[in-house]
Amino acid sequence: MPQAAAAIAVDDTVTPRQGEVLDAVLALLLEGRDGLTMTAVARRASCSKETLYKWFGDRDGLLTATVRWQASKVRAGNWDRQHLDADALAESLEAFAANWLAVISSKTSVALNRVAVAHAASGRSDLGRIVLENGRFAIGERLKPLLEAAREAGLIAFDDTEAAFRTFFGLVGRDVQIRLLLGDSITLSKAEIAADAARATRQFLTLFGAGRPAPRNRSN
Amino acid sequence: MPQAAAAIAVDDTVTPRQGEVLDAVLALLLEGRDGLTMTAVARRASCSKETLYKWFGDRDGLLTATVRWQASKVRAGNWDRQHLDADALAESLEAFAANWLAVISSKTSVALNRVAVAHAASGRSDLGRIVLENGRFAIGERLKPLLEAAREAGLIAFDDTEAAFRTFFGLVGRDVQIRLLLGDSITLSKAEIAADAARATRQFLTLFGAGRPAPRNRSN
DNA sequence: GCCGAACCGTACCGTACGGTACACCCTTTC
DNA sequence: GAAAGGGTGTACCGTACGGTACGGTTCGGC
């Protein structure tokens, strides 16, 4: 059976040793500077190139496995379904926003998104799709139930869940991701992330809140 | 004088023939598929590689000149300073939003941003900086005077102009740019762009409007 | 103790591409 | 009409990198 690579492509069963290899790819990746060659990966992971090709098929397979590997690490926590009142909603939204900001501003996310963007540019857009599904769309699917539960509880009002989510997405992310991808050296401290998450949540509730809107804030 | 390239790097004086070459780069670029080699550019532009190197120094110089060339083409219109009332403000904001959406969703912008992102990944981040300056920051500097004039006219209220702009940016762009960069095949028709621009403007005025807020809209 | 499988390290191959050199051509100038 | 300068087309070089082959080593099973 020559295609051990297929096993990795189909399910996410990764042996510990393979995990080490993928961690080496990640390490190399966020070292940046174009260092991501197959030879470099093999050296870093102390394995042979032949093993890399046996396990992952080719360079794209290795990158794909790495993206999946990283995605499998960051399955973030969910929200608390019962007793959803205004405070709990705001808290959950803030948590989502803060988590999302922390993810997109991490070096790992930036590096992986850059690779995926470059990959998408060259036609075969597998990586782009995978990153999108595990990032933008995954958080959408996780957040939408909260939004709809909050709507049913009469806390917020909207017609189109997708549109509401996209607005939230925009309020949270703003220009952060594109700036980071393009190499702008902004750094988000934990405090800034918390403040941004709170601001975005306030703004979102002002736009979509059903009862009396959240207090207007003019700064930030 | 061996460095004709320096002349292009410093000012934007581009001869018609050089413009043709840069247009060839753009054409090749949005054909995608990794076709952007120096040989391909030379063939497409019917010039010799030697000329390319003489004019632009090296591959990076050619890309940099291309980005500047494209940026010099899209200097968009400004707004009308006198008689700034609520309607004029909304109209100007919508025009900004629509223009910005049209730009970022164009094939050219996507292709150039992808190149710049890949470039930023490899350390030397010249292209990323240039794209950022001509995109994200340029529109910021053009929009901020409008926001501040509107504030002085008592139409909107905010403390931090930059923060207000970033919120507008987020409301307009949402997830469009990252999805396009990652290869998601969303297309924005003129009607959708207009609708999005109107929605973003309504939402922005709801958040920052000083008088009675713009009418809440629950759909879209 | 022997076998085979898995794997490491490394040498090697082919190719693509950035960059250079050169022969030829066309136009302008004196 | 000869010389000079700028440009085209092409052949060429060096290298980096994806991918393969192979000898050597470790280790589990019998």
Coordinates of C-alpha atoms (C1' of nucleotides) in Angstrom, one line a residue:
Chain A
M1 CA 0.0 0.0 0.0
P2 CA 2.0 2.9 -1.2
Q3 CA -0.4 5.6 -0.1
A4 CA 0.0 6.1 3.6
A5 CA -0.6 9.8 2.7
A6 CA -4.2 9.0 1.9
A7 CA -4.8 8.0 5.5
I8 CA -3.8 11.4 6.7
A9 CA -5.7 13.2 4.1
V10 CA -8.9 11.4 4.9
D11 CA -9.1 11.3 8.6
D12 CA -7.1 13.2 11.1
T13 CA -5.4 10.2 12.7
V14 CA -1.9 11.5 13.4
T15 CA 0.6 9.4 15.3
P16 CA 2.6 11.2 18.0
R17 CA 5.7 11.0 15.8
Q18 CA 3.8 12.6 13.0
G19 CA 2.5 15.2 15.4
E20 CA 6.1 16.0 16.2
V21 CA 6.9 16.5 12.5
L22 CA 3.9 18.8 12.0
D23 CA 5.0 20.8 15.0
A24 CA 8.3 21.2 13.4
V25 CA 6.6 22.5 10.3
L26 CA 4.7 25.0 12.5
A27 CA 7.9 26.0 14.2
L28 CA 9.6 26.5 10.9
L29 CA 6.6 28.3 9.5
L30 CA 6.5 31.0 12.2
E31 CA 10.2 31.5 12.0
G32 CA 9.2 32.8 8.6
R33 CA 12.0 33.9 6.2
D34 CA 11.1 31.3 3.6
G35 CA 12.7 28.6 5.5
L36 CA 10.0 26.1 4.8
T37 CA 11.7 23.6 2.5
M38 CA 11.3 19.9 2.7
T39 CA 14.9 19.5 3.6
A40 CA 14.5 22.0 6.5
V41 CA 11.5 20.2 7.8
A42 CA 13.3 16.9 7.7
R43 CA 16.3 18.3 9.5
R44 CA 14.2 20.1 12.1
A45 CA 12.1 17.0 12.8
S46 CA 15.0 14.6 12.7
C47 CA 13.4 12.5 10.1
S48 CA 14.2 11.6 6.5
K49 CA 12.7 13.3 3.5
E50 CA 11.7 9.9 2.4
T51 CA 9.5 9.5 5.4
L52 CA 8.0 12.9 4.8
Y53 CA 7.0 11.8 1.3
K54 CA 5.8 8.5 2.5
W55 CA 3.6 10.0 5.2
F56 CA 2.3 13.1 3.5
G57 CA 2.6 12.4 -0.2
D58 CA 4.1 15.7 -1.3
R59 CA 4.7 19.2 -0.1
D60 CA 1.1 20.2 -0.4
G61 CA 0.0 17.2 1.6
L62 CA 2.4 18.2 4.4
L63 CA 1.1 21.7 4.5
T64 CA -2.5 20.5 4.4
A65 CA -1.8 18.1 7.3
T66 CA -0.2 20.9 9.2
V67 CA -3.2 23.2 8.8
R68 CA -5.5 20.4 10.0
W69 CA -3.2 19.6 12.8
Q70 CA -3.2 23.2 14.0
A71 CA -7.0 23.5 13.6
S72 CA -7.4 20.3 15.7
K73 CA -5.5 22.1 18.5
V74 CA -7.7 25.2 18.8
R75 CA -11.2 23.8 19.0
A76 CA -12.3 26.5 21.5
G77 CA -14.8 26.1 24.2
N78 CA -18.5 26.7 23.7
W79 CA -20.9 28.8 25.5
D80 CA -23.3 28.1 28.3
R81 CA -26.8 27.3 27.0
Q82 CA -28.9 27.7 30.1
H83 CA -30.1 31.0 31.7
L84 CA -29.2 33.3 28.8
D85 CA -29.9 36.8 29.9
A86 CA -28.5 40.1 28.7
D87 CA -25.4 39.8 30.9
A88 CA -24.7 36.2 29.9
L89 CA -25.1 37.1 26.3
A90 CA -22.7 40.0 26.5
E91 CA -20.2 37.8 28.3
S92 CA -20.4 35.1 25.7
L93 CA -20.0 37.5 22.9
E94 CA -17.0 39.1 24.5
A95 CA -15.5 35.7 25.1
F96 CA -16.0 34.8 21.4
A97 CA -14.6 38.1 20.3
A98 CA -11.6 37.9 22.6
N99 CA -10.8 34.3 21.6
W100 CA -11.1 35.2 17.9
L101 CA -8.9 38.2 18.2
A102 CA -6.3 36.2 20.1
V103 CA -6.3 33.5 17.4
I104 CA -6.0 35.8 14.4
S105 CA -3.3 37.9 16.0
S106 CA -1.2 34.9 16.9
K107 CA 2.0 34.3 14.9
T108 CA 0.8 30.9 14.0
S109 CA -2.4 32.1 12.5
V110 CA -0.7 34.8 10.6
A111 CA 1.9 32.3 9.2
L112 CA -0.7 29.7 8.2
N113 CA -3.0 32.3 6.6
R114 CA -0.1 33.6 4.6
V115 CA 0.8 30.2 3.3
A116 CA -2.9 29.6 2.5
V117 CA -3.2 32.9 0.7
A118 CA -0.1 32.2 -1.4
H119 CA -1.5 28.7 -2.1
A120 CA -4.8 30.2 -3.2
A121 CA -3.0 32.5 -5.5
S122 CA -1.5 29.6 -7.4
G123 CA -4.7 28.0 -8.5
R124 CA -5.2 24.8 -6.6
S125 CA -6.9 26.4 -3.5
D126 CA -7.1 23.5 -1.1
L127 CA -5.3 25.2 1.7
G128 CA -7.3 28.4 1.3
R129 CA -10.5 26.4 1.6
I130 CA -9.3 24.5 4.6
V131 CA -8.2 27.6 6.5
L132 CA -11.4 29.3 5.7
E133 CA -13.4 26.4 6.9
N134 CA -11.5 26.0 10.1
G135 CA -11.4 29.8 10.7
R136 CA -14.0 32.1 9.4
F137 CA -16.7 29.5 8.8
A138 CA -16.0 27.4 11.9
I139 CA -16.4 30.4 14.3
G140 CA -19.5 31.4 12.3
E141 CA -21.1 28.0 12.9
R142 CA -20.2 28.1 16.6
L143 CA -21.5 31.6 17.1
K144 CA -24.7 31.4 15.2
P145 CA -26.5 29.1 17.7
L146 CA -25.7 31.7 20.4
L147 CA -27.1 34.5 18.3
E148 CA -30.2 32.5 17.5
A149 CA -30.7 31.5 21.1
A150 CA -30.4 35.1 22.1
R151 CA -32.9 36.1 19.5
E152 CA -35.4 33.5 20.8
A153 CA -34.8 34.9 24.3
G154 CA -35.8 38.3 22.9
L155 CA -32.4 39.8 23.7
I156 CA -31.4 40.7 20.1
A157 CA -33.3 41.1 16.9
F158 CA -32.2 40.4 13.3
D159 CA -33.6 38.6 10.3
D160 CA -30.5 37.1 8.8
T161 CA -28.3 35.2 11.1
E162 CA -25.4 35.1 8.6
A163 CA -25.6 38.8 8.1
A164 CA -25.7 39.5 11.8
F165 CA -22.7 37.3 12.3
R166 CA -20.8 39.0 9.5
T167 CA -21.4 42.3 11.1
F168 CA -20.1 41.0 14.4
F169 CA -17.1 39.6 12.6
G170 CA -16.4 43.0 11.1
L171 CA -16.8 44.8 14.3
V172 CA -14.4 42.5 16.1
G173 CA -11.7 42.0 13.4
R174 CA -11.8 45.4 11.7
D175 CA -8.5 45.9 9.9
V176 CA -6.4 43.6 12.2
Q177 CA -6.1 40.6 10.0
I178 CA -5.2 42.3 6.7
R179 CA -2.7 44.5 8.5
L180 CA -1.0 41.5 10.1
L181 CA -1.0 39.5 6.9
L182 CA 0.6 42.4 5.1
G183 CA 3.4 42.6 7.7
D184 CA 2.2 45.6 9.8
S185 CA 3.7 45.2 13.2
I186 CA 0.7 45.8 15.4
T187 CA 0.7 43.8 18.6
L188 CA -2.4 43.1 20.7
S189 CA -1.9 42.8 24.4
K190 CA -4.3 40.8 26.5
A191 CA -5.7 44.1 27.8
E192 CA -6.2 45.5 24.3
I193 CA -7.9 42.3 23.2
A194 CA -10.3 42.4 26.1
A195 CA -11.0 46.1 25.5
D196 CA -11.6 45.5 21.8
A197 CA -13.8 42.5 22.5
A198 CA -15.9 44.6 24.9
R199 CA -16.1 47.5 22.4
A200 CA -17.2 45.2 19.6
T201 CA -19.8 43.5 21.8
R202 CA -21.2 46.9 22.9
Q203 CA -21.4 48.1 19.3
F204 CA -23.0 44.8 18.2
L205 CA -25.6 45.1 21.0
T206 CA -26.3 48.7 20.1
L207 CA -27.0 47.7 16.5
F208 CA -29.0 44.5 17.2
G209 CA -30.1 44.8 20.8
A210 CA -33.9 44.3 21.2
G211 CA -34.5 46.0 24.5
R212 CA -33.0 49.3 25.4
P213 CA -29.7 49.4 23.6
A214 CA -26.4 49.1 25.4
P215 CA -25.0 52.4 26.6
R216 CA -23.4 54.4 23.8
N217 CA -19.7 54.8 24.1
R218 CA -17.9 57.5 22.2
S219 CA -14.3 56.5 22.8
N220 CA -12.7 53.5 21.3
Chain B
M1 CA 24.4 55.8 -14.8
P2 CA 23.8 52.2 -14.3
Q3 CA 20.8 52.5 -12.0
A4 CA 17.8 53.5 -14.1
A5 CA 16.0 51.4 -11.6
A6 CA 16.6 53.9 -8.9
A7 CA 14.7 56.5 -10.8
I8 CA 11.6 54.3 -10.8
A9 CA 12.0 53.4 -7.2
V10 CA 12.2 57.0 -6.0
D11 CA 9.6 58.9 -8.0
D12 CA 6.8 57.4 -10.0
T13 CA 8.0 58.7 -13.4
V14 CA 7.1 55.9 -15.7
T15 CA 7.5 56.1 -19.4
P16 CA 4.6 54.9 -21.6
R17 CA 6.7 51.9 -22.6
Q18 CA 7.4 51.1 -19.0
G19 CA 3.7 51.4 -18.3
E20 CA 3.0 48.8 -21.0
V21 CA 5.5 46.5 -19.2
L22 CA 3.8 47.0 -15.9
D23 CA 0.4 46.4 -17.4
A24 CA 1.7 43.2 -18.7
V25 CA 2.7 42.3 -15.2
L26 CA -0.8 43.1 -14.0
A27 CA -2.3 41.0 -16.7
L28 CA -0.1 38.1 -15.9
L29 CA -0.7 38.6 -12.2
L30 CA -4.5 38.3 -12.4
E31 CA -4.2 35.4 -14.7
G32 CA -2.9 33.7 -11.6
R33 CA -1.5 30.2 -11.7
D34 CA 2.0 31.2 -10.8
G35 CA 2.7 32.5 -14.2
L36 CA 4.6 35.5 -13.0
T37 CA 8.2 34.7 -14.0
M38 CA 10.5 37.3 -15.5
T39 CA 10.6 35.3 -18.7
A40 CA 6.8 35.4 -19.0
V41 CA 6.8 39.1 -18.3
A42 CA 9.4 39.7 -21.0
R43 CA 7.5 37.6 -23.5
R44 CA 4.1 39.2 -22.7
A45 CA 5.5 42.7 -22.9
S46 CA 7.6 41.9 -25.9
C47 CA 10.7 43.2 -24.3
S48 CA 14.0 41.5 -23.3
K49 CA 14.7 40.3 -19.8
E50 CA 17.8 42.5 -19.9
T51 CA 15.6 45.5 -20.3
L52 CA 13.5 44.4 -17.3
Y53 CA 16.6 44.2 -15.1
K54 CA 17.9 47.5 -16.4
W55 CA 14.7 49.3 -15.7
F56 CA 13.5 47.7 -12.5
G57 CA 16.7 46.3 -10.9
D58 CA 15.4 42.9 -10.0
R59 CA 12.1 40.9 -9.6
D60 CA 11.2 42.7 -6.4
G61 CA 11.8 46.1 -8.0
L62 CA 9.4 45.1 -10.8
L63 CA 6.7 44.0 -8.4
T64 CA 7.2 47.2 -6.4
A65 CA 6.9 49.3 -9.5
T66 CA 3.8 47.4 -10.5
V67 CA 2.1 48.0 -7.1
R68 CA 2.9 51.7 -7.3
W69 CA 1.7 51.8 -10.9
Q70 CA -1.6 50.2 -10.0
A71 CA -2.0 52.5 -7.0
S72 CA -1.4 55.5 -9.1
K73 CA -4.3 54.5 -11.3
V74 CA -6.9 54.3 -8.6
R75 CA -6.6 57.6 -6.8
A76 CA -10.3 57.9 -6.2
G77 CA -12.4 61.0 -5.9
N78 CA -12.8 63.1 -2.9
W79 CA -15.9 64.4 -1.1
D80 CA -17.6 67.7 -1.3
R81 CA -16.6 69.9 1.6
Q82 CA -19.4 72.6 1.6
H83 CA -22.9 72.2 3.0
L84 CA -22.3 69.0 5.0
D85 CA -25.7 68.0 6.4
A86 CA -26.9 64.5 7.4
D87 CA -27.9 63.5 3.9
A88 CA -24.6 64.7 2.4
L89 CA -22.7 62.8 5.1
A90 CA -24.5 59.6 4.5
E91 CA -24.1 60.0 0.8
S92 CA -20.3 60.6 1.1
L93 CA -19.9 57.6 3.5
E94 CA -21.8 55.4 1.1
A95 CA -19.7 56.5 -1.8
F96 CA -16.5 55.8 0.2
A97 CA -17.8 52.4 1.3
A98 CA -19.0 51.4 -2.2
N99 CA -15.7 52.5 -3.7
W100 CA -13.7 50.6 -1.2
L101 CA -15.7 47.5 -1.6
A102 CA -15.4 47.7 -5.4
V103 CA -11.6 48.0 -5.0
I104 CA -11.0 45.2 -2.6
S105 CA -13.2 42.8 -4.5
S106 CA -11.5 43.5 -7.8
K107 CA -9.4 40.7 -9.3
T108 CA -6.5 43.1 -9.4
S109 CA -6.6 44.0 -5.8
V110 CA -6.9 40.4 -4.8
A111 CA -3.9 39.4 -6.9
L112 CA -1.8 42.3 -5.7
N113 CA -2.7 41.7 -2.1
R114 CA -1.8 38.0 -2.4
V115 CA 1.6 38.9 -3.8
A116 CA 2.2 41.4 -1.1
V117 CA 1.1 38.9 1.6
A118 CA 3.4 36.3 0.2
H119 CA 6.2 38.9 0.1
A120 CA 5.5 39.9 3.7
A121 CA 5.8 36.3 4.7
S122 CA 9.4 36.1 3.4
G123 CA 10.8 38.7 5.7
R124 CA 11.6 41.8 3.5
S125 CA 8.2 43.4 3.7
D126 CA 8.4 46.2 1.2
L127 CA 5.4 45.2 -0.8
G128 CA 3.2 44.6 2.2
R129 CA 4.0 48.1 3.5
I130 CA 3.4 49.7 0.1
V131 CA 0.1 47.9 -0.3
L132 CA -1.0 48.8 3.2
E133 CA -0.1 52.5 2.6
N134 CA -1.9 52.7 -0.7
G135 CA -4.9 50.7 0.6
R136 CA -5.9 50.6 4.2
F137 CA -4.0 53.7 5.2
A138 CA -4.7 55.8 2.2
I139 CA -8.4 55.4 2.5
G140 CA -8.1 56.1 6.2
E141 CA -6.4 59.4 5.5
R142 CA -9.0 60.3 2.9
L143 CA -11.9 59.4 5.1
K144 CA -10.8 61.0 8.3
P145 CA -11.2 64.6 7.2
L146 CA -14.8 63.8 6.3
L147 CA -15.4 62.2 9.7
E148 CA -13.9 65.2 11.5
A149 CA -15.8 67.7 9.5
A150 CA -19.0 65.8 10.3
R151 CA -18.1 65.8 13.9
E152 CA -17.5 69.6 13.8
A153 CA -20.9 70.0 12.1
G154 CA -22.4 68.1 15.0
L155 CA -23.6 65.2 12.9
I156 CA -21.6 62.4 14.5
A157 CA -19.8 62.0 17.8
F158 CA -16.6 60.2 18.7
D159 CA -13.4 60.8 20.5
D160 CA -10.8 58.9 18.5
T161 CA -10.9 59.5 14.8
E162 CA -8.8 56.5 14.1
A163 CA -11.0 54.2 16.1
A164 CA -14.1 55.5 14.4
F165 CA -12.6 54.9 11.0
R166 CA -11.5 51.4 12.0
T167 CA -15.1 50.6 13.0
F168 CA -16.3 51.9 9.7
F169 CA -13.7 49.8 7.9
G170 CA -14.9 46.7 9.8
L171 CA -18.5 47.4 9.0
V172 CA -17.8 47.8 5.4
G173 CA -15.3 45.1 4.7
R174 CA -16.4 42.5 7.2
D175 CA -15.1 39.2 6.0
V176 CA -14.9 40.0 2.3
Q177 CA -11.2 40.6 2.0
I178 CA -9.9 37.6 3.8
R179 CA -12.4 35.3 2.1
L180 CA -11.3 36.6 -1.3
L181 CA -7.6 36.3 -0.4
L182 CA -8.2 32.7 0.6
G183 CA -9.9 31.9 -2.6
D184 CA -13.5 31.9 -1.6
S185 CA -15.5 32.5 -4.8
I186 CA -17.8 35.3 -3.6
T187 CA -18.7 37.9 -6.2
L188 CA -20.1 41.3 -5.4
S189 CA -22.4 42.7 -8.0
K190 CA -22.9 46.4 -8.2
A191 CA -26.2 46.1 -6.5
E192 CA -24.8 44.1 -3.6
I193 CA -22.0 46.6 -3.2
A194 CA -24.5 49.5 -3.1
A195 CA -26.6 47.6 -0.6
D196 CA -23.6 46.7 1.6
A197 CA -22.4 50.3 1.5
A198 CA -25.8 51.6 2.5
R199 CA -26.0 49.0 5.3
A200 CA -22.6 49.8 6.7
T201 CA -23.3 53.5 6.6
R202 CA -26.6 53.1 8.4
Q203 CA -24.9 51.0 11.0
F204 CA -22.0 53.4 11.4
L205 CA -24.5 56.3 11.8
T206 CA -26.4 54.3 14.4
L207 CA -23.3 53.8 16.4
F208 CA -21.8 57.3 16.1
G209 CA -24.7 59.5 15.0
A210 CA -25.1 62.5 17.3
G211 CA -28.7 63.5 16.7
R212 CA -31.5 61.0 16.5
P213 CA -29.9 57.8 15.2
A214 CA -30.5 56.5 11.7
P215 CA -33.5 54.2 11.5
R216 CA -32.7 50.7 12.8
N217 CA -32.7 48.1 10.1
R218 CA -33.0 44.5 11.1
S219 CA -32.4 42.8 7.9
N220 CA -29.1 42.7 6.2
Chain C
dG1 C1' 20.4 -15.1 16.4
dC2 C1' 17.9 -14.0 12.1
dC3 C1' 14.4 -11.5 9.2
dG4 C1' 11.9 -7.8 7.7
dA5 C1' 9.9 -3.4 8.4
dA6 C1' 10.3 1.1 9.5
dC7 C1' 13.1 4.9 9.5
dC8 C1' 17.4 8.0 9.4
dG9 C1' 20.9 10.5 6.8
dT10 C1' 22.6 11.7 2.7
dA11 C1' 23.7 11.7 -1.9
dC12 C1' 21.7 12.5 -6.1
dC13 C1' 18.5 14.0 -10.2
dG14 C1' 15.7 17.1 -12.9
dT15 C1' 13.8 21.3 -13.4
dA16 C1' 12.4 25.9 -12.9
dC17 C1' 13.7 30.3 -12.5
dG18 C1' 16.4 34.6 -11.3
dG19 C1' 19.9 36.8 -13.3
dT20 C1' 23.7 37.7 -17.1
dA21 C1' 26.0 37.9 -21.6
dC22 C1' 25.8 38.4 -26.3
dA23 C1' 24.5 38.8 -31.1
dC24 C1' 21.5 41.4 -33.9
dC25 C1' 18.4 45.4 -35.2
dC26 C1' 16.5 49.9 -35.5
dT27 C1' 16.7 54.7 -34.9
dT28 C1' 18.9 59.0 -34.4
dT29 C1' 22.8 62.0 -35.1
dC30 C1' 26.7 64.1 -37.2
Chain D
dG1 C1' 26.9 56.3 -44.3
dA2 C1' 29.3 55.3 -40.1
dA3 C1' 29.0 55.4 -35.3
dA4 C1' 26.5 55.1 -31.0
dG5 C1' 22.8 54.1 -28.0
dG6 C1' 18.9 51.8 -26.7
dG7 C1' 16.1 47.8 -27.4
dT8 C1' 14.9 42.7 -28.6
dG9 C1' 15.5 37.7 -28.6
dT10 C1' 18.0 34.0 -27.1
dA11 C1' 21.3 31.2 -25.2
dC12 C1' 23.5 30.4 -21.1
dC13 C1' 24.8 30.0 -15.9
dG14 C1' 24.1 29.0 -11.0
dT15 C1' 21.4 27.7 -7.6
dA16 C1' 17.6 26.3 -4.8
dC17 C1' 14.4 23.1 -4.2
dG18 C1' 11.0 19.2 -4.8
dG19 C1' 11.3 14.6 -5.2
dT20 C1' 13.8 9.8 -5.4
dA21 C1' 17.2 6.2 -4.4
dC22 C1' 20.0 3.8 -1.4
dG23 C1' 23.0 2.2 2.3
dG24 C1' 23.0 1.9 7.3
dT25 C1' 20.7 1.3 11.8
dT26 C1' 17.3 0.2 15.1
dC27 C1' 13.7 -2.7 16.8
dG28 C1' 9.9 -6.0 17.2
dG29 C1' 8.6 -10.9 16.2
dC30 C1' 9.8 -15.7 15.9

